[in-house]
Amino acid sequence: MYFKRMELNGFKSFADPVTIEFTDGITCIVGPNGSGKSNISDALRWVLGEQSPKSLRGGKMEDVIFAGTENRKAKGMAEVTLVIDNTERTLPIDFAEVGITRRMYRSGESEYMINRTPCRLRDIRELIMDTGIGVEGYSIIGQGKISDIVSNKMESRREIFEEAAGIVKYRNKKAETEKSLDEARVNLDRVSDIVSEIEGRIGGLEEDSKKATEYLELREKYKNVEINVLLKNIEISDERVETAKTEIAELDLALDSITAVRDRKEEELQQLSQQLLDLDEQTAAARSDLAEQTEEIHKIISTRDLNRERLASLDKDDQRLADEIAQIGDRLARQNEASAGLQGEYERAEEETLQYQQALQTKEAEEKEALQALESCKAEGDELRNRILSLSSEAARLRAEAQSADSLKKSLERRAQTLRTEGESKEDAAEALRDQLQTAQQELAD
């Protein structure tokens, strides 16, 4: 068995991954002071389970992680892997090569692996026990170590000799076995004390057993009575549930009929609303016609007023001419022709006035008929509105009845659910009582 290679990554001065091959013969690490020669031996001790920072020439265990320089950042992890040749099966593991890995993070967490399989530090120590390569073994000897071994006490030297002889494993197993035997003796003493205490209480326990037996009999009778009461209550609850279901079914039928009536009323309401819309359109058309006729009547009235003004002007002219005829008699002959012309024009104006008055009477009659039609439409619209309001009130009443029926239905459903819940809880209680009865019977049998 010998070391084949060691892989370092982030350990102390080894910022980059480094692999050191150990070939046949003697391998020497040479270099000036401060080049990191001792870091290789520290890495070897660290990967084999060293837990003391002072043995690794540090103040705390996190110091083994590369701390960084001015040109390089610090590492967050240190990892060392030691590969051991095991072709002779010196180590108790069925592998030709055994890789022991230790990894540590700056947060303080550590990981141990054997052939990249996570394990415990104890597993590594048991694997290399009695091989001399452990932390306390004789294979790693630093400066001044030989003088310490020679000057130490006999017990310290004996540990080194036992390590070399390969009996440390058995000595540790013996210590663990003796510890287990001591714990077993303590437990046995405790059991003896408990047995002694129980033996002194046997008489009192017999009397308590009789009382317990009597209590179990009375409790069983009580359970039987309570179970009968619960079963009776469950039957009553079932009957109430069935009654509630019947009432709910009847209310569902009544609600369906009310809903059908409401649907019919809503259809009638829609029809009447459509009729009202048609009447509103007719009323709007009549109003439009009335406005046109009113405008035409205003035009006729304006023409009539104009003719009246012309007639008034002609009357003034006639009066003026009459005065002139009375005053100037000698001009009567010359004015007869002019007077005759004026008389004809007056007669034509009279005829036009009569025609305009007849047309005005006709338009006034048409306006009266239109107003009568409008009043009739308004009356019919008011009647339809009253009918719509009546139907709306009826629909609101039916909706209120439907909502009341829904509320009653929901109340009955909640009541039925409550009864079901009570029934289920009572069934659960009965089941629990049955379980308690079986347990009590089993305890009584025991």
C-alpha angles and dihedrals in degrees: 000000000000141000113272102184144334124219120203128188123172094347112143107300094000099093093159124053109274129186120200115197119210107204129184114297128021121338116202129191111208132177144117125291113290095020093117103259093138090050088070092057089044089053090051092052092043096052090049091059109275108169101179115092090200091060086056092049094250141113097229136007094254088066089080089072116090105265097201134239137235090279101034134053122240119262122242096210141035122205132179126181122191115196114203126193109237103172090126090051093237089149113063095244130098098238130103089216125035118198116197112195131187122186128184131186127208089246088068098255117136133198130196125196138179111204088347091304114125113246143153129273087242090060091054092048093049090048095055096034115128091014095098094235097098124113091263093037129112097243094081110058119168133191112309092006095117093054089048091052092050095045096043125101123275091258092058092048090047090057090056092048091048089051090051091046092052098236099115091093092055092044090054091047089050090052092049091048092050089050090052090049091051090051090048090052091051091050090048091053090051091050090051091052091050092049091050091050093049093049090059091053098049094099094052091044091056090056090046088050091056091049090047091051091051090047092051091052092050091044091051090053090048091049091050091052092045091048091052090050091049092049090050091049090049091053090050090048091051091052090050090049092052091049090050090049090053091050090048091052091051091048090049090056092048090047091051092052092047090048091052091051090048091051091052091049091049090052090051089047090053091050092050090047089054090049090050090052090051091050090048089054091049090048090051091051091048090049090051091051090046091052091051092048091046090052090050090048089052089052090051091048090050090052090047092051089049090052091047090053089049089049090050089050090049091049089053091049090049091051091047091050092047090054090048089050091051093047099037109042095162091063093053094097094052092047096049092085092046090047092050089052092049090048090054092048089049091052091049089051089050091052092048090049091053090049092050090048091052091049089047091052090050092051091046089053091049090048089051091051090048090050090049090050090048091050089049090051090048091050091048090047090050089050090050091047090051090049091048090050090049091050090046090052090048091049091048090050090050091047089051090050090048092049090048089050090048091050091049090048092050090047091052090046090052089047090050091047090050090051090048090049091049089049092049092046090049090048089050090048090049090049090049090050090050090052090048089049092052090047091049091048090050091048090048090050090049 
